[in-house]
XYZ file of N, CA and C in Angstrom:
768
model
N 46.170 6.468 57.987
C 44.794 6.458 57.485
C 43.847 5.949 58.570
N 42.976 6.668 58.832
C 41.693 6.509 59.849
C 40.079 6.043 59.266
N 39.468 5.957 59.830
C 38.171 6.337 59.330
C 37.319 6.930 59.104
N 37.041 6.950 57.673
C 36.238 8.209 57.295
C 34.849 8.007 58.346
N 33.951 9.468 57.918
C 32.691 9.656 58.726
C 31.984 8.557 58.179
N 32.210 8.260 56.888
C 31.460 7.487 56.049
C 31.395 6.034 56.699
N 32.659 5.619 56.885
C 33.264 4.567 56.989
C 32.279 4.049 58.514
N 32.815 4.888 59.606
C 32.177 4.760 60.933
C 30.890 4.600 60.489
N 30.438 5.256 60.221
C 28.732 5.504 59.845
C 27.814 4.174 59.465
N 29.112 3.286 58.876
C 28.314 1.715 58.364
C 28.530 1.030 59.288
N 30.023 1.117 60.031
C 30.535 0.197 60.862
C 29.693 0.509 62.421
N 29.323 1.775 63.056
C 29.095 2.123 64.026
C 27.677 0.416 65.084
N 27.211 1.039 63.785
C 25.480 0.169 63.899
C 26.259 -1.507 64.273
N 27.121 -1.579 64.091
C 27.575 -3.321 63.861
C 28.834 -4.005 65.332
N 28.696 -2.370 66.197
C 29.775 -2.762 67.187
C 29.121 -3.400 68.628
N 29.206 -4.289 68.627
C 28.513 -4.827 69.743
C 28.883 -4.906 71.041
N 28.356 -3.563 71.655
C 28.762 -2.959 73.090
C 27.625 -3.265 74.176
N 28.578 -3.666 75.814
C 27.717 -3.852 76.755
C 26.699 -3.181 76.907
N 25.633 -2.982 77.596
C 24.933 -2.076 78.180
C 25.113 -1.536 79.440
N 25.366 0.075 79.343
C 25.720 1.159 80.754
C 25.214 -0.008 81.870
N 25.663 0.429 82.749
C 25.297 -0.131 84.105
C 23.994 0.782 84.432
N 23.163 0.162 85.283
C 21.749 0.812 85.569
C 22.067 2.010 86.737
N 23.083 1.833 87.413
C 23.555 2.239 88.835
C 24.100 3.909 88.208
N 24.660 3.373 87.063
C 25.432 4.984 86.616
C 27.060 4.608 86.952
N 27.165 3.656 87.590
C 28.646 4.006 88.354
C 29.246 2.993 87.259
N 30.962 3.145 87.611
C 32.291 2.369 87.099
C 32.387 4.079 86.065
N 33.707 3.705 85.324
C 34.760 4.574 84.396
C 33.699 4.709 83.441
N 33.685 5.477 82.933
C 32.697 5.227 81.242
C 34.203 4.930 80.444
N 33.324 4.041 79.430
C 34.128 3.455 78.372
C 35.186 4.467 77.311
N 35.846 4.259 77.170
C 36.289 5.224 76.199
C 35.983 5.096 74.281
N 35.676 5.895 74.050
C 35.368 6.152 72.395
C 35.165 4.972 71.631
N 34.482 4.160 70.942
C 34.846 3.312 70.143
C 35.228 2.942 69.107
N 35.081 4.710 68.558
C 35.696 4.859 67.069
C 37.063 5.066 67.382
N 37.601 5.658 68.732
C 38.930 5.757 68.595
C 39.227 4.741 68.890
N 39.353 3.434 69.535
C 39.379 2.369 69.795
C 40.101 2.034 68.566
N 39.055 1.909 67.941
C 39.133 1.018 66.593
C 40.336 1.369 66.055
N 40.144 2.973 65.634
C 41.296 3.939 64.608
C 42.825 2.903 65.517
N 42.803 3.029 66.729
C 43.875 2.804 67.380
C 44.196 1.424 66.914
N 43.247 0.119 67.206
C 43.303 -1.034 66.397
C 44.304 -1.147 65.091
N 43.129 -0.202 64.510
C 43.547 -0.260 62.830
C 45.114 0.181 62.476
N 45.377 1.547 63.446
C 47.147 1.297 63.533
C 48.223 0.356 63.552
N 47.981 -0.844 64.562
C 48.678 -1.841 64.928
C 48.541 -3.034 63.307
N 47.080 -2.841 62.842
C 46.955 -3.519 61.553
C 47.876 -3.520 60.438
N 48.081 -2.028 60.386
C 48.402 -1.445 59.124
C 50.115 -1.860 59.809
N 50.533 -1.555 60.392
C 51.663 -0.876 60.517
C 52.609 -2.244 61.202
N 51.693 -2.924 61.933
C 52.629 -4.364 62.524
C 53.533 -4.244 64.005
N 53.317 -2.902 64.506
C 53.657 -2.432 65.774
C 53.453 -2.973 66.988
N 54.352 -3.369 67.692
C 53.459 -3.733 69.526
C 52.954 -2.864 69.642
N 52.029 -3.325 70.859
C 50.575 -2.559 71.160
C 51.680 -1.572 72.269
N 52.835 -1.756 72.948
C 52.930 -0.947 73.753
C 53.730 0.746 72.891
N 53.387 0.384 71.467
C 53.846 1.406 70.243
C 52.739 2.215 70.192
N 51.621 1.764 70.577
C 50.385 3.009 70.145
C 50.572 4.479 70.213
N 50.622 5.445 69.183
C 50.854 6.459 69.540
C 49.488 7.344 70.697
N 50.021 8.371 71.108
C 49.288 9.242 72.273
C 47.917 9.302 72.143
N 47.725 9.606 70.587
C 46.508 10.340 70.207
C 45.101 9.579 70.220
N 45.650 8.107 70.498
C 44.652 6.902 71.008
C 44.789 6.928 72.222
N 43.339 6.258 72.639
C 43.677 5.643 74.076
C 44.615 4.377 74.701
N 45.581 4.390 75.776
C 46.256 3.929 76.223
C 46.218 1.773 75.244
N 47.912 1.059 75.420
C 47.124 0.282 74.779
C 46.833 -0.549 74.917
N 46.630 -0.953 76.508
C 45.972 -1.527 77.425
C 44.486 -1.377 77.137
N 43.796 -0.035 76.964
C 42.461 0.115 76.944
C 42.132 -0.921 75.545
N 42.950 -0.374 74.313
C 42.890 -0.726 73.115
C 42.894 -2.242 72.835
N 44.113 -2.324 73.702
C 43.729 -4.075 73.303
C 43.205 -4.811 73.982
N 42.360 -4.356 75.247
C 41.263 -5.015 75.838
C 40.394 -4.783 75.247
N 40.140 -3.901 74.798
C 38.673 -3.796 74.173
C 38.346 -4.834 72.353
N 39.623 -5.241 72.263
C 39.684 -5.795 70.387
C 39.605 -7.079 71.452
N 40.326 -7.693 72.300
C 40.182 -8.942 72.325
C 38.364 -9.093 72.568
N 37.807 -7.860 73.919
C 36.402 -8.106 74.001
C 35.582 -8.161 72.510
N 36.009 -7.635 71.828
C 35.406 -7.516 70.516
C 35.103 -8.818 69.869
N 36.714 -9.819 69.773
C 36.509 -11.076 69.336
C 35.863 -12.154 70.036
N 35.895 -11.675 71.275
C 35.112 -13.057 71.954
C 33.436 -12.326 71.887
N 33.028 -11.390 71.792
C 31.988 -11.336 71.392
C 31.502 -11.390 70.026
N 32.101 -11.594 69.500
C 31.460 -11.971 67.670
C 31.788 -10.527 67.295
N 32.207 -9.397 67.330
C 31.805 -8.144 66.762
C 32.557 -8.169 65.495
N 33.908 -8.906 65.454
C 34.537 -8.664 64.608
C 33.765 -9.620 63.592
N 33.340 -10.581 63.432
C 32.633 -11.658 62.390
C 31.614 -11.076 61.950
N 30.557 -10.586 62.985
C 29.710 -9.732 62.783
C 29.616 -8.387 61.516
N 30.508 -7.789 62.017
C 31.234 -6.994 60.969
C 31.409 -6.967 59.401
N 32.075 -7.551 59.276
C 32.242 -8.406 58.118
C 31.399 -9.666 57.129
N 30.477 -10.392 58.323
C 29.581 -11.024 57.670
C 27.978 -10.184 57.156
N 28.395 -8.620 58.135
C 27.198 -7.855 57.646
C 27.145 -7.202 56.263
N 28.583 -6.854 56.213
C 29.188 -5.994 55.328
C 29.199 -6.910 54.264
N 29.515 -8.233 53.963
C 29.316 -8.779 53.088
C 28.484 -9.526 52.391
N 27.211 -9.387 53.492
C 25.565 -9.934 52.943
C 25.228 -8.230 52.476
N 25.525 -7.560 52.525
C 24.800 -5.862 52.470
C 25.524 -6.256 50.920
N 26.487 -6.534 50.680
C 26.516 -5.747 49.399
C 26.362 -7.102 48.144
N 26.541 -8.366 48.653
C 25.401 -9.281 47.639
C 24.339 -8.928 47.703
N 23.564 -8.645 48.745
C 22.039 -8.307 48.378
C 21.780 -6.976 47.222
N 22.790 -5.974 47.159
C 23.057 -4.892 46.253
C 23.241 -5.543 45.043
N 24.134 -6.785 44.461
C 24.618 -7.154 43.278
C 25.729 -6.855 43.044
N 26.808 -5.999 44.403
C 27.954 -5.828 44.185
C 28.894 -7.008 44.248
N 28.710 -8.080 44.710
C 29.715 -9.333 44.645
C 28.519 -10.353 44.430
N 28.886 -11.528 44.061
C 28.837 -12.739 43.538
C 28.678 -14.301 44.354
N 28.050 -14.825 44.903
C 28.889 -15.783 45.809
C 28.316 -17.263 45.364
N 28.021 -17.383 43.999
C 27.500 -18.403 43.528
C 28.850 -19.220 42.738
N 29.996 -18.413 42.750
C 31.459 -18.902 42.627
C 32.626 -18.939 43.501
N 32.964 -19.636 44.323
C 33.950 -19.480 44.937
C 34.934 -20.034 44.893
N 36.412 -19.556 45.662
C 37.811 -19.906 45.124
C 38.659 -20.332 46.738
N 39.129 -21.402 46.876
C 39.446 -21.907 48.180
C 41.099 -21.789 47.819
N 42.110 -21.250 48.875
C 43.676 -22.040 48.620
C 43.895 -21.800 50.359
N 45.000 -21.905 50.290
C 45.533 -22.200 51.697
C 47.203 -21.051 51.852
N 47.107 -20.771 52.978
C 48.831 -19.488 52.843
C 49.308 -19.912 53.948
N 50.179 -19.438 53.855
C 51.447 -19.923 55.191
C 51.820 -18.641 56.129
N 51.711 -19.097 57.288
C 51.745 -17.442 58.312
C 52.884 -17.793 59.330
N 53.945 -17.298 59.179
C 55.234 -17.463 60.247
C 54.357 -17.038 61.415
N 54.553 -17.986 62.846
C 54.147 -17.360 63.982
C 55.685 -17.943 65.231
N 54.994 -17.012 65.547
C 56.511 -16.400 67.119
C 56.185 -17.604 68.258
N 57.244 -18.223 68.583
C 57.214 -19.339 69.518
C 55.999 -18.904 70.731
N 55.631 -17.919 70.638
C 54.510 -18.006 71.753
C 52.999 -17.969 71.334
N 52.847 -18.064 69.802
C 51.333 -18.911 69.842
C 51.093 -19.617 70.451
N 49.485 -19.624 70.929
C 49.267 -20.940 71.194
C 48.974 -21.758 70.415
N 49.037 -23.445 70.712
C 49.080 -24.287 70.308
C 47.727 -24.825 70.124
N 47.999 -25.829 68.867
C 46.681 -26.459 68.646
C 46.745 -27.681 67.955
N 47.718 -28.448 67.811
C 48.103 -29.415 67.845
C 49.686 -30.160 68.204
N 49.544 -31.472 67.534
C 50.982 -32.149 68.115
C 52.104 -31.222 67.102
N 53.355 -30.612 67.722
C 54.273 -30.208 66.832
C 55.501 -30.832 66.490
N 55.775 -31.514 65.617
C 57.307 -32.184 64.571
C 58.830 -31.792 65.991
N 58.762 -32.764 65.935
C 60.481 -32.478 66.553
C 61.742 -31.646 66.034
N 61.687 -30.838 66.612
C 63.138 -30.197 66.211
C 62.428 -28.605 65.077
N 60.863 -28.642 65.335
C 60.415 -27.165 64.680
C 60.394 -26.365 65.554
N 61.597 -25.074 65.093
C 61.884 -24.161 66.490
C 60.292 -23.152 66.461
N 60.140 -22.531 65.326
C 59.504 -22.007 64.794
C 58.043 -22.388 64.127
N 56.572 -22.205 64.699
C 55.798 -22.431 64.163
C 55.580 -22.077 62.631
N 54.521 -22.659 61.717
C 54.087 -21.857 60.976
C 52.379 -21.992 60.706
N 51.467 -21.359 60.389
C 49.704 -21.839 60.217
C 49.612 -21.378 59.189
N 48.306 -22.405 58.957
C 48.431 -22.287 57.669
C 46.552 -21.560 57.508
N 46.395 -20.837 56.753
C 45.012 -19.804 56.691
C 44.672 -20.320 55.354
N 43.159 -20.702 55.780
C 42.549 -21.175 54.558
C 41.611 -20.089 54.110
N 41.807 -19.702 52.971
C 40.333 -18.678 52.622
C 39.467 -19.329 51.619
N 38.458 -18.265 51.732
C 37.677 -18.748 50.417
C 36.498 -18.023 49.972
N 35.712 -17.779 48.797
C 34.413 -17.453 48.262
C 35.299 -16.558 47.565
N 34.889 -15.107 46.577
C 35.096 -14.724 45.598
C 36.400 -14.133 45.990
N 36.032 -13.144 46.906
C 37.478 -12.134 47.015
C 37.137 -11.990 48.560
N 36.551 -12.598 49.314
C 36.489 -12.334 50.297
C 35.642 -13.814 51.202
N 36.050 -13.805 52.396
C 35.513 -15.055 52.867
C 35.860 -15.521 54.320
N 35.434 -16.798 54.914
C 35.810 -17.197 56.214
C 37.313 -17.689 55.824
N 37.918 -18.352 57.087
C 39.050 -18.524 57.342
C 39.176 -19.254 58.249
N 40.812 -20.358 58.481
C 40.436 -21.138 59.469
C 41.802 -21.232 59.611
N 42.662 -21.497 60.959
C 44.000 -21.885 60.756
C 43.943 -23.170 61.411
N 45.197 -23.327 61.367
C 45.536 -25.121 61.441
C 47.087 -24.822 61.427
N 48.060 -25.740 62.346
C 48.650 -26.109 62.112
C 49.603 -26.382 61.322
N 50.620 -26.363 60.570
C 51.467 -26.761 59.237
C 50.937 -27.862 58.699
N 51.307 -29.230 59.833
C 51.029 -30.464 59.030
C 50.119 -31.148 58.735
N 48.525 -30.318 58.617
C 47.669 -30.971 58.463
C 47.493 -30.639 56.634
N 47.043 -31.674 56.078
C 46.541 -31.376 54.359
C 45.814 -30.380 54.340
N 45.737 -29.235 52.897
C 44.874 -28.407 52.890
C 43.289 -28.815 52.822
N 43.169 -29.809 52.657
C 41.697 -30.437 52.249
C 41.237 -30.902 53.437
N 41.870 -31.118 54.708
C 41.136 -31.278 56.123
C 40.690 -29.847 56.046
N 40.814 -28.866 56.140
C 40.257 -27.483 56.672
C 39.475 -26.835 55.476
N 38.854 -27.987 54.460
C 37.787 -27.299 53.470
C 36.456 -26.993 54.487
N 36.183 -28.261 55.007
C 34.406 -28.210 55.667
C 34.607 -27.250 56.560
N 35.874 -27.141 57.791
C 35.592 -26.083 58.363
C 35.785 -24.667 58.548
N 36.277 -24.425 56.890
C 36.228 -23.484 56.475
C 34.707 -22.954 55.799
N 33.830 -23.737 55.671
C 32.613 -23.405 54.735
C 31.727 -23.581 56.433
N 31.846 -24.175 57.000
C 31.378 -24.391 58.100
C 31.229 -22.817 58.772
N 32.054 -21.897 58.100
C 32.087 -20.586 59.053
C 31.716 -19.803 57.740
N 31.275 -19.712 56.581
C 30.979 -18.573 55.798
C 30.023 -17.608 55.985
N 30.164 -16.515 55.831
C 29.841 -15.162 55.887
C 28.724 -14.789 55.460
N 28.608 -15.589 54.281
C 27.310 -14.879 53.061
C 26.247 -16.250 53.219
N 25.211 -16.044 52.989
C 24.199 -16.673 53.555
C 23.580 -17.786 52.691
N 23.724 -17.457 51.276
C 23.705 -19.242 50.257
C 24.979 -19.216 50.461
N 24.499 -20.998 49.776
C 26.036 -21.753 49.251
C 26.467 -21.428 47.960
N 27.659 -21.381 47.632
C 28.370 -21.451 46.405
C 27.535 -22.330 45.842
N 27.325 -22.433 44.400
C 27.504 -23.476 43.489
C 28.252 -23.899 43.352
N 29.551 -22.932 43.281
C 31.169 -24.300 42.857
C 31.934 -23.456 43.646
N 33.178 -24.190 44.059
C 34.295 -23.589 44.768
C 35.574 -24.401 44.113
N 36.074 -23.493 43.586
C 37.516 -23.868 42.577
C 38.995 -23.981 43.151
N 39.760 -24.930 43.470
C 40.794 -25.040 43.989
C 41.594 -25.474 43.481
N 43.251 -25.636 43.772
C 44.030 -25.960 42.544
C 44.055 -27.522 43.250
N 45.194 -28.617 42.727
C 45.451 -29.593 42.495
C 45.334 -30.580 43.933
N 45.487 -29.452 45.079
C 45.790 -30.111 46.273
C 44.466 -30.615 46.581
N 42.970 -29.878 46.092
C 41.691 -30.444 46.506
C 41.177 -31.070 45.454
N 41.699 -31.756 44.798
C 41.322 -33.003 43.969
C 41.382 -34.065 44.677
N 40.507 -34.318 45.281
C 40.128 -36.031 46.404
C 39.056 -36.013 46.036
N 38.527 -37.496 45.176
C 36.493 -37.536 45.405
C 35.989 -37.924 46.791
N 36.745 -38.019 47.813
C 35.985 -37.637 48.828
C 35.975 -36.805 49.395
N 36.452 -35.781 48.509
C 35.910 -34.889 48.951
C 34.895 -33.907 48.427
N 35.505 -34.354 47.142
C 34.136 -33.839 46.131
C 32.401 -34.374 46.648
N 32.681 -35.966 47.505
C 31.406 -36.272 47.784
C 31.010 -35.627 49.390
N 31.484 -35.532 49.888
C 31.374 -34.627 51.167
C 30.936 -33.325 50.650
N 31.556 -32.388 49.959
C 31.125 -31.222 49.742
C 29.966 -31.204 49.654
N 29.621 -32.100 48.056
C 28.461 -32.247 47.486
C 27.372 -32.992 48.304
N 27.385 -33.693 49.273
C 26.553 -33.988 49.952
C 26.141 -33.045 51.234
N 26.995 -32.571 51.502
C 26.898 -31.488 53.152
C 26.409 -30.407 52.483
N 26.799 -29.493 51.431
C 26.429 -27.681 51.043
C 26.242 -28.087 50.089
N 26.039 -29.644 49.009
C 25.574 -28.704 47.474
C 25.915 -27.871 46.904
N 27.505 -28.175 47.096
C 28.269 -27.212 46.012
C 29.376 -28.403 45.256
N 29.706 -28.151 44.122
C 30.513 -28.679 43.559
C 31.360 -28.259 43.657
N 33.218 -29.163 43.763
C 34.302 -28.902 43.793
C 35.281 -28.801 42.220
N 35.661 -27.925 42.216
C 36.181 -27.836 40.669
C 37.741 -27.954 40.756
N 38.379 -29.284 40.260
C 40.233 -28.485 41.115
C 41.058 -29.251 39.431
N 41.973 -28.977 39.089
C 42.783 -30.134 38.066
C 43.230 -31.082 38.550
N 43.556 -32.134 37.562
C 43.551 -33.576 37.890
C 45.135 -33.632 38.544
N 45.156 -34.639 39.512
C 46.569 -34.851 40.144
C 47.197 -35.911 38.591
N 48.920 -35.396 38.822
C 49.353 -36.630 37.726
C 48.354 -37.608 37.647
N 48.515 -38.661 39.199
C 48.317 -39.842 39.486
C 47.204 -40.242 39.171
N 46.199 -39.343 39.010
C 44.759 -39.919 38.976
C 44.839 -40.697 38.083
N 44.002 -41.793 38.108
C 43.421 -42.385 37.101
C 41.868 -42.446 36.872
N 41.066 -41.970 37.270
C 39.659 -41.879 36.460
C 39.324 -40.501 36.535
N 39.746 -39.828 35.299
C 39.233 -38.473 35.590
C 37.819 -38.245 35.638
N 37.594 -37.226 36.945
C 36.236 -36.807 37.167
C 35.599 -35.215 36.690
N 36.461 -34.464 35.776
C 35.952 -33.389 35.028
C 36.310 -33.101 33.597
N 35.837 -32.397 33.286
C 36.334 -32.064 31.834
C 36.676 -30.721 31.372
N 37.362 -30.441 30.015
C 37.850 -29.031 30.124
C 37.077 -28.034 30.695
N 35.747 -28.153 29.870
C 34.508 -27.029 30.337
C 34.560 -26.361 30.988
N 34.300 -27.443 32.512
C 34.499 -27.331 33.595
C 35.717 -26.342 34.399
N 37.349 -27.161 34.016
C 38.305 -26.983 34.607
C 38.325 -25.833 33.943
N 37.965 -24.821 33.072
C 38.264 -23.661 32.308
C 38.287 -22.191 33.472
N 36.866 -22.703 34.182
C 36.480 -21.755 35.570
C 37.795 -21.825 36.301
N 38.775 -22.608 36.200
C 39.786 -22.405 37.119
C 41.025 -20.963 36.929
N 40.506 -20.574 35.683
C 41.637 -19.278 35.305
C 41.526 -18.604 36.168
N 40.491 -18.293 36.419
C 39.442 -17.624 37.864
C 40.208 -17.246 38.709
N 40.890 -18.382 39.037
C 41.288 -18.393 40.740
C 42.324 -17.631 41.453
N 43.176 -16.388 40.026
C 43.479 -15.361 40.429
C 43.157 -14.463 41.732
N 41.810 -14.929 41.930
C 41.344 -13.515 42.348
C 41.383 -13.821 44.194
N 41.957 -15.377 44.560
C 42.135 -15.605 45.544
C 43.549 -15.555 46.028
N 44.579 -14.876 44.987
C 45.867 -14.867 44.898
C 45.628 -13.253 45.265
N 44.424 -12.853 44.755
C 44.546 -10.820 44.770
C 44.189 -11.187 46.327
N 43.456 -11.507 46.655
C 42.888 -11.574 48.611
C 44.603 -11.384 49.187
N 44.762 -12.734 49.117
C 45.885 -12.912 49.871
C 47.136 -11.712 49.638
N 47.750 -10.998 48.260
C 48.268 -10.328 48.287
C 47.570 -8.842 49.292
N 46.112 -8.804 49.085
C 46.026 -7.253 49.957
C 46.196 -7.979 51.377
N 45.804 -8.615 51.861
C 45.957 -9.054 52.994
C 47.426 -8.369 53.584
N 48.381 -8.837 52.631
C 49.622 -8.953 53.021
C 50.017 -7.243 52.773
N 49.470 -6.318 52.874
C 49.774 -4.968 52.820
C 49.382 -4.613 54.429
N 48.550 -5.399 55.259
C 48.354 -4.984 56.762
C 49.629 -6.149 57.076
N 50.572 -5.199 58.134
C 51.776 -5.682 58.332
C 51.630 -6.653 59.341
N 50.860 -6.597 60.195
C 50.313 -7.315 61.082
C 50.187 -8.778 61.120
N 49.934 -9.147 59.885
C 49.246 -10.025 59.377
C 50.413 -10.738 58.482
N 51.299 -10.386 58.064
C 52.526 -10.908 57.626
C 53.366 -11.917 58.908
N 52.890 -11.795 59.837
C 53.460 -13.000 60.482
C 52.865 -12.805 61.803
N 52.200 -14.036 62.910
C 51.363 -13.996 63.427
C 52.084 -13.755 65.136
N 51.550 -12.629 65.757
C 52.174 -12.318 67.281
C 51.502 -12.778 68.356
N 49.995 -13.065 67.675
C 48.697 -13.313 68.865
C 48.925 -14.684 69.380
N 49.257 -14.678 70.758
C 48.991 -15.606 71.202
C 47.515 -16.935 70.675
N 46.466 -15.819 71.298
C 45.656 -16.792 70.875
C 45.224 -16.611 69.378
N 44.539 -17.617 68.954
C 43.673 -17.416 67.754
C 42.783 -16.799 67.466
N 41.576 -16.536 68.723
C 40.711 -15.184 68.013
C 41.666 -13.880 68.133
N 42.607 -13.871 68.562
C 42.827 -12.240 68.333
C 43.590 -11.968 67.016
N 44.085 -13.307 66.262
C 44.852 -13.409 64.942
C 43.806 -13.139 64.168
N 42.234 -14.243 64.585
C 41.139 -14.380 63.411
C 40.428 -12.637 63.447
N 40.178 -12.227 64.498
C 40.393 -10.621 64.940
C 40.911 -9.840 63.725
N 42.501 -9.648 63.669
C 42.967 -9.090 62.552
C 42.627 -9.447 61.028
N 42.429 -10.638 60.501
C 42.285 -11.194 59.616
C 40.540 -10.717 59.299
N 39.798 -10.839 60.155
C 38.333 -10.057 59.718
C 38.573 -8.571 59.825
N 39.117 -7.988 60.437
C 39.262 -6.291 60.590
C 40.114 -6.330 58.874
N 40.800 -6.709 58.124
C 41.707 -6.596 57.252
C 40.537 -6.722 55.871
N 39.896 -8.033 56.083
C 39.051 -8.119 55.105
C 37.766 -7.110 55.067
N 37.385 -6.753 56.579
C 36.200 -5.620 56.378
C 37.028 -3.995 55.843
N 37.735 -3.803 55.856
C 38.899 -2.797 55.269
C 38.623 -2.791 53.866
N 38.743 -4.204 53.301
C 38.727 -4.197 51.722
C 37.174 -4.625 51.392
N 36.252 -4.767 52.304
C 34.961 -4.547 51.453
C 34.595 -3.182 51.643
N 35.448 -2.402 52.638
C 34.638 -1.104 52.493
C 35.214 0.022 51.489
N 35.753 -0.871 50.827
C 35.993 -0.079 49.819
C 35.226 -0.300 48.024
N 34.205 -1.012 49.150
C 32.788 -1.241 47.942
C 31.591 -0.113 48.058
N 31.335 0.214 49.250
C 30.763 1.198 49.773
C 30.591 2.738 49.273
C-alpha cells in the first residue's frame, strides 16, 4: 500500500525541503513522494533498509533523506498539522485525554540515554502516549516510573489547547502530580486510587471517565500493525520518534 493522490495532496504542502541551489549545480534530489512510499515500506513491513525493493530509490538515498526529515521537524510537523486540521473541523476532541506507557524491545545498538541495570543484555523503552487516539510521545529508558515522562510528554503535544483532563490508570495516581499538572497546563489528572492511598482525592463521577481509556489501548494496538515499530532498530531516537509520527500520521489520514 502506497499513497493515494489524495493522500500526497495533504501531505505534499507539509514536507519541508531545502531550497535548489541558486548556481543550478549538485544531483537534483530525487522524488519525495517516492521517498516517502519507500519509507512507508520499511514501516509497514519491518525490513532493513538494505531490503528496499528496486522500484524506490536506492536505500541510502531513502534513509538519508527520513533521517533529514527528522532533524528538520518534517515529521512532527506532519502530524501536528494533520491533527490541528481536523480539531479545527470537529473531527477529534482534545478536551479529553488518555496517557499509558508501552514497552518497545530495542537491539543492543540503541543509543543510550541513561544509566543501564547490570547484567540487562537487552534494552527495553518505554513510549509514553497520550490525548484521544492520537498524540506526542516520549521514550525513556525501562527504569524510570511512568509518571516522570507525564510533563514531558505534554511538553511536546501536537494540538494547540490543553486537555481539560487526561485519564490514566493506577500508576499516575501521585498528588504531586496531580499538582504539577494542574498548576503547569490546567488540566486535571483523573487515575484510580492505589490500594495504599489513604486520602482519597476523587470520586466515582469522576473515575467513571476512566472506561474511556480503551481508546489508548486501540492507539497502541494499530501502532503495533507497522512492523517496524514492534521492536526498536534505530540507533538514534529521532529516527524511532520518525517512525512513531509517520505511523500515527497514517492513522489520522484516515480521517481525511
Amino acid at each position: 500500500m502506497e499513497l493515494t493522490n489524495a493522500q500526497w495532496d495533504i501531505l505534499e504542502p507539509l514536507m519541508i525541503e531545502p531550497n535548489p541551489r541558486e548556481d543550478g549545480k549538485g544531483r537534483p534530489r530525487s522524488d519525495a513522494r517516492t521517498i516517502l512510499n519507500g519509507i512507508l515500506w520499511i514501516l509497514r513491513t519491518g525490513a532493513q533498509w538494505k531490503d528496499l525493493p528496486d522500484r524506490y530509490p536506492s536505500y541510502q538515498t531513502c534513509h538519508r533523506r527520513f533521517q533529514e526529515w527528522n532533524r528538520n521537524g518534517t515529521m512532527r510537523n506532519i502530524i501536528r498539522s494533520l491533527a490541528n486540521d481536523l480539531r479545527e473541523r470537529g473531527e477529534i476532541e482534545t478536551e479529553e485525554s488518555f496517557i499509558d506507557g508501552t514497552f518497545v524491545p530495542a537491539k543492543k545498538g540503541a543509543q543510550k540515554s541513561g544509566k543501564q541495570s547490570v547484567g540487562r543484555v537487552q534494552r527495553s523503552w518505554q513510549l509514553e502516549t497520550a490525548t484521544v487516539f492520537l498524540s506526542p510521545f516520549a521514550q525513556k529508558m525501562l527504569h524510570p516510573h511512568e509518571v516522570t515522562l507525564v510533563e514531558r510528554t505534554l511538553e511536546n503535544t501536537f494540538h494547540r489547547r490543553e486537555s481539560e483532563r487526561i485519564i490514566g490508570d493506577k500508576a499516575y495516581d501521585s498528588d504531586n502530580l496531580d499538582e504539577s499538572i494542574s498548576r503547569n497546563y490546567g488540566t486535571k489528572v483523573i487515575a484510580p486510587h492505589r490500594k495504599n492511598r489513604r486520602q482519597p482525592t476523587q470520586d466515582g463521577r469522576e473515575l467513571r471517565r476512566y472506561k474511556r481509556r480503551w481508546k489508548i489501548e486501540r492507539l497502541f494496538a494499530w501502532l503495533q500493525n507497522f512492523r517496524r515499530l514492534v521492536v526498536r532498530y534505530e540507533y538514534y531516537d529521532f529516527n524511532f520518534d520518525g517512525f512513531i509520527a509517520l505511523g500515527c500520521a497514517l492513522i489520522l489520514l484516515r480521517y481525511f
